[in-house]
Amino acid sequence: MSRQSKPSVPANIQALIRANDLHAEAVEQAKINLSKANETKFRESHASFIRNAEVRRNAKLSHQEEVLAHADLICDRRARLAAQFAEDKEEWQKELQARGMTFQKTMI
């Protein structure tokens, strides 16, 4: 059996093949890097969206708390005024009764 030898590939063809392989590796690495960059950009964008939503929610809750606090203040003022009015009414009635005037009891 005779031994067949492989024909040798010329150096310039080997250089082209190697350059093509290097280019393919570079393209693949660029795709990986771009994918990572896009994922990072998405994560940052999503985190920013979540932070903004939390800020809006906190602002809304703060506003609601402010409105409720104002409503409580108004209710407290009305209760104090009603108590003061009841005291004054009782005092006026006693004073007028002392002067001889009488009042019918009302359901108020």
MMTF fields as JSON, N, C-alpha, C and O atoms, coordinates in Angstrom:
{
  "mmtfVersion": "1.0.0",
  "mmtfProducer": "UNKNOWN",
  "numBonds": 431,
  "numAtoms": 432,
  "numGroups": 108,
  "numChains": 1,
  "numModels": 1,
  "chainsPerModel": [1],
  "groupsPerChain": [108],
  "chainIdList": ["A"],
  "bondAtomList": [4, 2, 8, 6, 12, 10, 16, 14, 20, 18, 24, 22, 28, 26, 32, 30, 36, 34, 40, 38, 44, 42, 48, 46, 52, 50, 56, 54, 60, 58, 64, 62, 68, 66, 72, 70, 76, 74, 80, 78, 84, 82, 88, 86, 92, 90, 96, 94, 100, 98, 104, 102, 108, 106, 112, 110, 116, 114, 120, 118, 124, 122, 128, 126, 132, 130, 136, 134, 140, 138, 144, 142, 148, 146, 152, 150, 156, 154, 160, 158, 164, 162, 168, 166, 172, 170, 176, 174, 180, 178, 184, 182, 188, 186, 192, 190, 196, 194, 200, 198, 204, 202, 208, 206, 212, 210, 216, 214, 220, 218, 224, 222, 228, 226, 232, 230, 236, 234, 240, 238, 244, 242, 248, 246, 252, 250, 256, 254, 260, 258, 264, 262, 268, 266, 272, 270, 276, 274, 280, 278, 284, 282, 288, 286, 292, 290, 296, 294, 300, 298, 304, 302, 308, 306, 312, 310, 316, 314, 320, 318, 324, 322, 328, 326, 332, 330, 336, 334, 340, 338, 344, 342, 348, 346, 352, 350, 356, 354, 360, 358, 364, 362, 368, 366, 372, 370, 376, 374, 380, 378, 384, 382, 388, 386, 392, 390, 396, 394, 400, 398, 404, 402, 408, 406, 412, 410, 416, 414, 420, 418, 424, 422, 428, 426],
  "bondOrderList": [1, 1, 1, 1, 1, 1, 1, 1, 1, 1, 1, 1, 1, 1, 1, 1, 1, 1, 1, 1, 1, 1, 1, 1, 1, 1, 1, 1, 1, 1, 1, 1, 1, 1, 1, 1, 1, 1, 1, 1, 1, 1, 1, 1, 1, 1, 1, 1, 1, 1, 1, 1, 1, 1, 1, 1, 1, 1, 1, 1, 1, 1, 1, 1, 1, 1, 1, 1, 1, 1, 1, 1, 1, 1, 1, 1, 1, 1, 1, 1, 1, 1, 1, 1, 1, 1, 1, 1, 1, 1, 1, 1, 1, 1, 1, 1, 1, 1, 1, 1, 1, 1, 1, 1, 1, 1, 1],
  "groupList": [{"groupName": "MET", "atomNameList": ["N", "CA", "C", "O"], "elementList": ["N", "C", "C", "O"], "formalChargeList": [0, 0, 0, 0], "bondAtomList": [1, 0, 2, 1, 3, 2], "bondOrderList": [1, 1, 2], "singleLetterCode": "M", "chemCompType": "L-PEPTIDE LINKING"}, {"groupName": "SER", "atomNameList": ["N", "CA", "C", "O"], "elementList": ["N", "C", "C", "O"], "formalChargeList": [0, 0, 0, 0], "bondAtomList": [1, 0, 2, 1, 3, 2], "bondOrderList": [1, 1, 2], "singleLetterCode": "S", "chemCompType": "L-PEPTIDE LINKING"}, {"groupName": "ARG", "atomNameList": ["N", "CA", "C", "O"], "elementList": ["N", "C", "C", "O"], "formalChargeList": [0, 0, 0, 0], "bondAtomList": [1, 0, 2, 1, 3, 2], "bondOrderList": [1, 1, 2], "singleLetterCode": "R", "chemCompType": "L-PEPTIDE LINKING"}, {"groupName": "GLN", "atomNameList": ["N", "CA", "C", "O"], "elementList": ["N", "C", "C", "O"], "formalChargeList": [0, 0, 0, 0], "bondAtomList": [1, 0, 2, 1, 3, 2], "bondOrderList": [1, 1, 2], "singleLetterCode": "Q", "chemCompType": "L-PEPTIDE LINKING"}, {"groupName": "LYS", "atomNameList": ["N", "CA", "C", "O"], "elementList": ["N", "C", "C", "O"], "formalChargeList": [0, 0, 0, 0], "bondAtomList": [1, 0, 2, 1, 3, 2], "bondOrderList": [1, 1, 2], "singleLetterCode": "K", "chemCompType": "L-PEPTIDE LINKING"}, {"groupName": "PRO", "atomNameList": ["N", "CA", "C", "O"], "elementList": ["N", "C", "C", "O"], "formalChargeList": [0, 0, 0, 0], "bondAtomList": [1, 0, 2, 1, 3, 2], "bondOrderList": [1, 1, 2], "singleLetterCode": "P", "chemCompType": "L-PEPTIDE LINKING"}, {"groupName": "VAL", "atomNameList": ["N", "CA", "C", "O"], "elementList": ["N", "C", "C", "O"], "formalChargeList": [0, 0, 0, 0], "bondAtomList": [1, 0, 2, 1, 3, 2], "bondOrderList": [1, 1, 2], "singleLetterCode": "V", "chemCompType": "L-PEPTIDE LINKING"}, {"groupName": "ALA", "atomNameList": ["N", "CA", "C", "O"], "elementList": ["N", "C", "C", "O"], "formalChargeList": [0, 0, 0, 0], "bondAtomList": [1, 0, 2, 1, 3, 2], "bondOrderList": [1, 1, 2], "singleLetterCode": "A", "chemCompType": "L-PEPTIDE LINKING"}, {"groupName": "ASN", "atomNameList": ["N", "CA", "C", "O"], "elementList": ["N", "C", "C", "O"], "formalChargeList": [0, 0, 0, 0], "bondAtomList": [1, 0, 2, 1, 3, 2], "bondOrderList": [1, 1, 2], "singleLetterCode": "N", "chemCompType": "L-PEPTIDE LINKING"}, {"groupName": "ILE", "atomNameList": ["N", "CA", "C", "O"], "elementList": ["N", "C", "C", "O"], "formalChargeList": [0, 0, 0, 0], "bondAtomList": [1, 0, 2, 1, 3, 2], "bondOrderList": [1, 1, 2], "singleLetterCode": "I", "chemCompType": "L-PEPTIDE LINKING"}, {"groupName": "LEU", "atomNameList": ["N", "CA", "C", "O"], "elementList": ["N", "C", "C", "O"], "formalChargeList": [0, 0, 0, 0], "bondAtomList": [1, 0, 2, 1, 3, 2], "bondOrderList": [1, 1, 2], "singleLetterCode": "L", "chemCompType": "L-PEPTIDE LINKING"}, {"groupName": "ASP", "atomNameList": ["N", "CA", "C", "O"], "elementList": ["N", "C", "C", "O"], "formalChargeList": [0, 0, 0, 0], "bondAtomList": [1, 0, 2, 1, 3, 2], "bondOrderList": [1, 1, 2], "singleLetterCode": "D", "chemCompType": "L-PEPTIDE LINKING"}, {"groupName": "HIS", "atomNameList": ["N", "CA", "C", "O"], "elementList": ["N", "C", "C", "O"], "formalChargeList": [0, 0, 0, 0], "bondAtomList": [1, 0, 2, 1, 3, 2], "bondOrderList": [1, 1, 2], "singleLetterCode": "H", "chemCompType": "L-PEPTIDE LINKING"}, {"groupName": "GLU", "atomNameList": ["N", "CA", "C", "O"], "elementList": ["N", "C", "C", "O"], "formalChargeList": [0, 0, 0, 0], "bondAtomList": [1, 0, 2, 1, 3, 2], "bondOrderList": [1, 1, 2], "singleLetterCode": "E", "chemCompType": "L-PEPTIDE LINKING"}, {"groupName": "THR", "atomNameList": ["N", "CA", "C", "O"], "elementList": ["N", "C", "C", "O"], "formalChargeList": [0, 0, 0, 0], "bondAtomList": [1, 0, 2, 1, 3, 2], "bondOrderList": [1, 1, 2], "singleLetterCode": "T", "chemCompType": "L-PEPTIDE LINKING"}, {"groupName": "PHE", "atomNameList": ["N", "CA", "C", "O"], "elementList": ["N", "C", "C", "O"], "formalChargeList": [0, 0, 0, 0], "bondAtomList": [1, 0, 2, 1, 3, 2], "bondOrderList": [1, 1, 2], "singleLetterCode": "F", "chemCompType": "L-PEPTIDE LINKING"}, {"groupName": "CYS", "atomNameList": ["N", "CA", "C", "O"], "elementList": ["N", "C", "C", "O"], "formalChargeList": [0, 0, 0, 0], "bondAtomList": [1, 0, 2, 1, 3, 2], "bondOrderList": [1, 1, 2], "singleLetterCode": "C", "chemCompType": "L-PEPTIDE LINKING"}, {"groupName": "TRP", "atomNameList": ["N", "CA", "C", "O"], "elementList": ["N", "C", "C", "O"], "formalChargeList": [0, 0, 0, 0], "bondAtomList": [1, 0, 2, 1, 3, 2], "bondOrderList": [1, 1, 2], "singleLetterCode": "W", "chemCompType": "L-PEPTIDE LINKING"}, {"groupName": "GLY", "atomNameList": ["N", "CA", "C", "O"], "elementList": ["N", "C", "C", "O"], "formalChargeList": [0, 0, 0, 0], "bondAtomList": [1, 0, 2, 1, 3, 2], "bondOrderList": [1, 1, 2], "singleLetterCode": "G", "chemCompType": "PEPTIDE LINKING"}],
  "groupTypeList": [0, 1, 2, 3, 1, 4, 5, 1, 6, 5, 7, 8, 9, 3, 7, 10, 9, 2, 7, 8, 11, 10, 12, 7, 13, 7, 6, 13, 3, 7, 4, 9, 8, 10, 1, 4, 7, 8, 13, 14, 4, 15, 2, 13, 1, 12, 7, 1, 15, 9, 2, 8, 7, 13, 6, 2, 2, 8, 7, 4, 10, 1, 12, 3, 13, 13, 6, 10, 7, 12, 7, 11, 10, 9, 16, 11, 2, 2, 7, 2, 10, 7, 7, 3, 15, 7, 13, 11, 4, 13, 13, 17, 3, 4, 13, 10, 3, 7, 2, 18, 0, 14, 15, 3, 4, 14, 0, 9],
  "groupIdList": [1, 2, 3, 4, 5, 6, 7, 8, 9, 10, 11, 12, 13, 14, 15, 16, 17, 18, 19, 20, 21, 22, 23, 24, 25, 26, 27, 28, 29, 30, 31, 32, 33, 34, 35, 36, 37, 38, 39, 40, 41, 42, 43, 44, 45, 46, 47, 48, 49, 50, 51, 52, 53, 54, 55, 56, 57, 58, 59, 60, 61, 62, 63, 64, 65, 66, 67, 68, 69, 70, 71, 72, 73, 74, 75, 76, 77, 78, 79, 80, 81, 82, 83, 84, 85, 86, 87, 88, 89, 90, 91, 92, 93, 94, 95, 96, 97, 98, 99, 100, 101, 102, 103, 104, 105, 106, 107, 108],
  "secStructList": [7, 7, 7, 7, 7, 7, 7, 7, 7, 7, 2, 2, 2, 2, 2, 2, 2, 2, 2, 2, 2, 2, 2, 2, 2, 2, 2, 2, 2, 2, 2, 2, 2, 2, 2, 2, 2, 2, 2, 2, 2, 2, 2, 2, 2, 2, 2, 2, 2, 2, 2, 2, 2, 2, 2, 2, 2, 2, 2, 2, 2, 2, 2, 2, 2, 2, 2, 2, 2, 2, 2, 2, 2, 2, 2, 2, 2, 2, 2, 2, 2, 2, 2, 2, 2, 2, 2, 2, 2, 2, 2, 2, 2, 2, 2, 2, 2, 2, 6, 6, 7, 7, 7, 7, 7, 7, 7, 7],
  "xCoordList": [0.815, 0.0, 0.862, 1.802, 0.511, 1.263, 0.599, -0.624, 1.38, 0.889, 0.592, 1.438, -0.683, -1.031, -0.769, -1.133, -0.166, 0.093, -0.958, -1.428, -1.296, -2.262, -1.571, -0.413, -2.289, -1.663, -1.559, -2.497, -0.491, -0.323, -1.099, -1.199, -1.656, -2.437, -1.466, -0.627, -1.579, -0.661, -0.812, -1.886, 0.238, 0.267, -0.75, -1.367, -0.929, -1.887, -3.32, -4.134, -3.647, -4.976, -5.14, -6.2, -4.089, -4.144, -4.387, -5.147, -3.74, -3.92, -5.363, -5.939, -5.947, -7.346, -8.301, -9.246, -8.041, -8.885, -8.79, -9.797, -7.567, -7.363, -8.043, -8.658, -7.933, -8.576, -10.093, -10.773, -10.615, -12.061, -12.505, -13.536, -11.724, -12.046, -12.008, -12.885, -10.971, -10.863, -12.053, -12.589, -12.445, -13.583, -14.867, -15.665, -15.059, -16.25, -16.268, -17.318, -15.101, -15.015, -15.33, -16.023, -14.816, -15.059, -16.54, -17.098, -17.172, -18.606, -19.405, -20.33, -19.064, -19.763, -19.591, -20.544, -18.358, -18.103, -18.869, -19.383, -18.945, -19.693, -21.179, -21.828, -21.713, -23.12, -23.348, -24.341, -22.426, -22.533, -22.474, -23.275, -21.513, -21.376, -22.615, -23.077, -23.151, -24.353, -25.541, -26.341, -25.645, -26.723, -26.621, -27.624, -25.398, -25.188, -25.523, -26.144, -25.11, -25.387, -26.892, -27.413, -27.585, -29.038, -29.724, -30.67, -29.246, -29.824, -29.587, -30.484, -28.384, -28.068, -28.941, -29.48, -29.074, -29.903, -31.35, -31.999, -31.859, -33.228, -33.378, -34.341, -32.419, -32.497, -32.478, -33.245, -31.607, -31.539, -32.834, -33.34, -33.363, -34.614, -35.758, -36.583, -35.797, -36.857, -36.725, -37.724, -35.504, -35.283, -35.704, -36.301, -35.395, -35.8, -37.318, -37.889, -37.97, -39.437, -40.027, -40.978, -39.47, -39.955, -39.743, -40.636, -38.552, -38.287, -39.277, -39.82, -39.513, -40.455, -41.865, -42.586, -42.255, -43.581, -43.683, -44.714, -42.614, -42.62, -42.693, -43.386, -41.973, -42.017, -43.432, -43.949, -44.061, -45.444, -46.383, -47.257, -46.213, -47.082, -46.887, -47.857, -45.629, -45.358, -45.92, -46.443, -45.813, -46.369, -47.883, -48.48, -48.5, -49.956, -50.366, -51.32, -49.642, -49.948, -49.742, -50.533, -48.683, -48.408, -49.542, -49.986, -50.008, -51.118, -52.383, -53.11, -52.646, -53.829, -53.734, -54.724, -52.55, -52.366, -52.585, -53.17, -52.114, -52.3, -53.789, -54.263, -54.517, -55.96, -56.67, -57.535, -56.314, -56.943, -56.611, -57.469, -55.382, -54.998, -55.794, -56.226, -55.988, -56.776, -58.233, -58.858, -58.769, -60.147, -60.273, -61.262, -59.287, -59.297, -59.268, -59.972, -58.452, -58.368, -59.72, -60.161, -60.369, -61.691, -62.692, -63.475, -62.677, -63.602, -63.352, -64.299, -62.082, -61.751, -62.249, -62.804, -62.055, -62.535, -64.047, -64.584, -64.734, -66.203, -66.664, -67.624, -65.983, -66.356, -66.137, -66.976, -65.008, -64.752, -65.783, -66.28, -66.105, -67.114, -68.482, -69.208, -68.84, -70.132, -70.171, -71.187, -69.076, -69.023, -69.107, -69.816, -68.383, -68.425, -69.824, -70.324, -70.462, -71.817, -72.786, -73.647, -72.655, -73.539, -73.345, -74.319, -72.096, -71.827, -72.444, -73.109, -72.216, -72.745, -74.268, -74.883, -74.882, -76.341, -76.885, -77.854, -76.26, -76.705, -76.55, -77.428, -75.435, -75.181, -76.215, -76.721, -76.531, -77.515, -78.893, -79.621, -79.229, -80.545, -80.637, -81.663, -79.589, -79.598, -79.719, -80.461, -78.978, -79.019, -80.409, -80.926, -81.009, -82.347, -83.406, -84.367, -83.239, -84.183, -84.082, -85.083, -82.873, -82.69, -83.405, -83.804, -83.575, -84.282, -85.786, -86.541, -86.215, -87.643, -88.142, -89.353, -87.274, -87.712, -87.609, -86.7, -88.547, -88.521, -88.402, -88.776, -87.865, -87.676, -88.286, -88.288, -88.809, -89.257, -88.03, -87.144, -88.0, -86.886, -87.065, -88.159, -86.015, -86.066, -85.236, -84.461, -85.415, -84.708, -83.291, -82.561, -82.914, -81.61, -80.497, -79.328],
  "yCoordList": [-1.167, 0.0, 1.235, 1.399, 2.026, 3.268, 4.309, 4.385, 5.028, 6.066, 7.322, 7.856, 7.783, 9.007, 10.184, 10.166, 11.16, 12.343, 13.402, 13.555, 14.116, 15.193, 16.324, 16.647, 16.904, 18.067, 19.187, 19.408, 19.861, 20.928, 22.158, 22.471, 22.858, 24.066, 25.231, 25.387, 26.025, 27.16, 28.111, 28.207, 28.789, 29.666, 30.788, 31.163, 31.324, 32.425, 31.946, 32.698, 30.714, 30.149, 29.873, 30.131, 29.347, 29.103, 30.418, 30.456, 31.489, 32.798, 33.276, 33.844, 33.05, 33.448, 32.643, 33.19, 31.339, 30.489, 30.95, 31.056, 31.22, 31.676, 33.032, 33.251, 33.934, 35.247, 35.092, 35.795, 34.159, 33.91, 33.366, 33.779, 32.434, 31.879, 32.964, 33.034, 33.812, 34.905, 35.872, 36.346, 36.147, 37.04, 36.421, 37.109, 35.133, 34.446, 34.489, 34.709, 34.278, 34.358, 35.774, 35.955, 36.775, 38.174, 38.526, 39.218, 38.043, 38.3, 37.642, 38.25, 36.429, 35.709, 36.438, 36.59, 36.887, 37.624, 38.952, 39.366, 39.613, 40.874, 40.638, 41.441, 39.525, 39.193, 38.972, 39.436, 38.263, 38.001, 39.315, 39.546, 40.18, 41.471, 42.34, 42.988, 42.355, 43.136, 42.603, 43.372, 41.289, 40.674, 41.06, 41.391, 41.017, 41.412, 42.884, 43.254, 43.727, 45.165, 45.428, 46.244, 44.727, 44.896, 44.431, 45.063, 43.327, 42.825, 43.823, 44.084, 44.374, 45.372, 46.608, 47.142, 47.058, 48.232, 47.964, 48.827, 46.768, 46.412, 46.4, 46.946, 45.773, 45.705, 47.104, 47.386, 47.98, 49.35, 50.103, 50.83, 49.925, 50.589, 50.093, 50.879, 48.791, 48.209, 48.698, 49.031, 48.743, 49.231, 50.694, 51.097, 51.479, 52.889, 52.999, 53.82, 52.182, 52.178, 51.833, 52.475, 50.826, 50.409, 51.53, 51.831, 52.151, 53.261, 54.399, 54.947, 54.758, 55.842, 55.486, 56.34, 54.24, 53.805, 53.9, 54.313, 53.519, 53.609, 55.061, 55.382, 55.942, 57.37, 57.902, 58.622, 57.542, 57.999, 57.44, 58.153, 56.169, 55.544, 56.217, 56.502, 56.468, 57.129, 58.543, 58.987, 59.253, 60.609, 60.561, 61.4, 59.572, 59.431, 59.107, 59.685, 58.181, 57.833, 59.029, 59.262, 59.783, 60.969, 61.977, 62.573, 62.163, 63.089, 62.593, 63.382, 61.292, 60.737, 60.92, 61.258, 60.699, 60.895, 62.356, 62.66, 63.256, 64.688, 65.04, 65.791, 64.5, 64.758, 64.206, 64.875, 62.991, 62.395, 63.183, 63.361, 63.653, 64.454, 65.753, 66.192, 66.367, 67.597, 67.319, 68.106, 66.199, 65.826, 65.583, 65.991, 64.927, 64.711, 66.037, 66.214, 66.963, 68.282, 68.989, 69.581, 68.924, 69.547, 68.892, 69.587, 67.563, 66.855, 67.251, 67.459, 67.356, 67.771, 69.184, 69.451, 70.09, 71.466, 71.491, 72.184, 70.731, 70.698, 70.139, 70.637, 69.106, 68.519, 69.531, 69.66, 70.254, 71.274, 72.39, 72.856, 72.822, 73.878, 73.411, 74.176, 72.166, 71.634, 71.58, 71.923, 71.154, 71.105, 72.512, 72.743, 73.452, 74.848, 75.425, 76.127, 75.13, 75.618, 75.046, 75.765, 73.76, 73.139, 73.803, 74.067, 74.073, 74.76, 76.152, 76.545, 76.894, 78.256, 78.25, 79.091, 77.304, 77.222, 76.962, 77.592, 76.035, 75.717, 76.941, 77.239, 77.635, 78.837, 79.924, 80.574, 80.122, 81.134, 80.784, 81.641, 79.496, 79.082, 79.313, 79.786, 78.987, 79.209, 80.695, 81.099, 81.499, 82.943, 83.503, 84.324, 83.055, 83.544, 83.011, 83.713, 81.779, 81.238, 82.019, 82.241, 82.43, 83.236, 84.572, 85.164, 85.059, 86.31, 86.081, 87.031, 84.835, 84.528, 84.026, 83.893, 83.74, 83.222, 81.704, 81.143, 81.042, 79.578, 79.141, 79.868, 77.923, 77.369, 75.987, 75.233, 75.676, 74.307, 73.486, 73.961, 72.263, 71.378, 70.97, 70.591, 71.047, 70.642, 69.383, 68.992, 68.784, 67.533, 67.793, 66.848, 69.028, 69.368, 69.023, 69.241],
  "zCoordList": [0.0, 0.0, 0.0, 0.778, -0.853, -0.902, -0.012, 0.108, 0.545, 1.455, 0.656, -0.062, 0.815, 0.103, 1.015, 2.191, 0.495, 1.303, 0.997, -0.13, 2.047, 1.857, 1.13, 1.396, 0.227, -0.402, 0.627, 1.394, 0.653, 1.634, 1.185, -0.001, 2.215, 1.935, 1.889, 2.776, 0.879, 0.775, 1.967, 2.56, 2.299, 3.476, 3.369, 4.366, 2.181, 2.053, 2.286, 2.824, 1.895, 2.134, 3.627, 4.199, 4.256, 5.704, 6.451, 7.419, 5.997, 6.634, 6.467, 7.395, 5.293, 5.064, 5.949, 6.517, 6.057, 6.904, 8.356, 9.054, 8.794, 10.185, 10.411, 11.455, 9.44, 9.553, 9.609, 10.357, 8.807, 8.808, 10.16, 10.69, 10.723, 12.044, 13.122, 13.983, 13.056, 14.035, 13.919, 14.92, 12.673, 12.453, 13.016, 13.653, 12.779, 13.297, 14.826, 15.43, 15.452, 16.916, 17.401, 18.403, 16.681, 17.066, 16.935, 17.786, 15.86, 15.668, 16.785, 17.324, 17.132, 18.205, 19.542, 20.305, 19.812, 21.058, 21.065, 22.104, 19.919, 19.824, 20.1, 20.77, 19.577, 19.844, 21.335, 21.894, 21.973, 23.417, 24.192, 25.098, 23.826, 24.509, 24.314, 25.253, 23.094, 22.809, 23.601, 24.133, 23.671, 24.443, 25.913, 26.546, 26.457, 27.857, 28.056, 29.053, 27.108, 27.209, 27.161, 27.922, 26.257, 26.171, 27.448, 27.918, 28.007, 29.256, 30.39, 31.192, 30.451, 31.485, 31.309, 32.278, 30.059, 29.786, 30.194, 30.786, 29.877, 30.259, 31.774, 32.311, 32.465, 33.932, 34.547, 35.468, 34.043, 34.558, 34.273, 35.128, 33.07, 32.703, 33.577, 34.043, 33.793, 34.626, 36.065, 36.702, 36.577, 37.944, 38.056, 39.054, 37.039, 37.036, 37.024, 37.742, 36.215, 36.156, 37.518, 37.964, 38.179, 39.501, 40.514, 41.306, 40.491, 41.422, 41.199, 42.159, 39.939, 39.639, 40.096, 40.611, 39.911, 40.363, 41.88, 42.409, 42.584, 44.047, 44.5, 45.465, 43.8, 44.143, 43.954, 44.808, 42.821, 42.586, 43.638, 44.133, 43.986, 44.993, 46.351, 47.053, 46.715, 47.993, 48.02, 49.042, 46.893, 46.823, 46.965, 47.639, 46.322, 46.413, 47.847, 48.368, 48.487, 49.881, 50.797, 51.711, 50.554, 51.361, 51.21, 52.192, 49.977, 49.738, 50.432, 51.037, 50.348, 51.013, 52.523, 53.171, 53.084, 54.524, 54.896, 55.935, 54.044, 54.286, 54.268, 55.12, 53.302, 53.213, 54.442, 55.008, 54.861, 56.046, 57.309, 58.174, 57.418, 58.588, 58.621, 59.687, 57.46, 57.39, 57.764, 58.474, 57.283, 57.63, 59.136, 59.744, 59.738, 61.195, 61.939, 62.933, 61.458, 62.08, 62.022, 63.007, 60.871, 60.726, 61.666, 62.314, 61.75, 62.653, 64.107, 64.866, 64.497, 65.866, 66.137, 67.203, 65.185, 65.35, 65.497, 66.361, 64.649, 64.724, 66.063, 66.651, 66.544, 67.836, 68.958, 69.85, 68.919, 69.949, 69.874, 70.899, 68.646, 68.492, 68.971, 69.606, 68.673, 69.13, 70.651, 71.257, 71.272, 72.738, 73.315, 74.294, 72.71, 73.177, 73.0, 73.879, 71.861, 71.613, 72.64, 73.145, 72.954, 73.951, 75.313, 76.019, 75.684, 76.959, 76.964, 77.922, 75.879, 75.791, 75.816, 76.472, 75.102, 75.062, 76.46, 76.886, 77.165, 78.524, 79.432, 80.241, 79.287, 80.088, 79.78, 80.695, 78.492, 78.109, 78.66, 79.161, 78.554, 79.062, 80.57, 81.061, 81.3, 82.753, 83.063, 83.958, 82.308, 82.53, 82.235, 82.992, 81.134, 80.78, 81.742, 82.055, 82.208, 83.196, 84.501, 85.182, 84.84, 86.05, 85.907, 86.91, 84.681, 84.437, 84.269, 84.059, 84.36, 84.305, 82.97, 82.8, 82.011, 80.708, 80.729, 81.341, 80.054, 79.99, 78.538, 77.618, 78.352, 77.01, 76.946, 77.919, 75.759, 75.536, 75.145, 74.434, 75.619, 75.246, 73.787, 73.371, 73.037, 71.627, 71.449, 72.322, 70.335, 70.05, 69.512, 69.211, 69.396, 68.826, 69.77, 69.453]
}
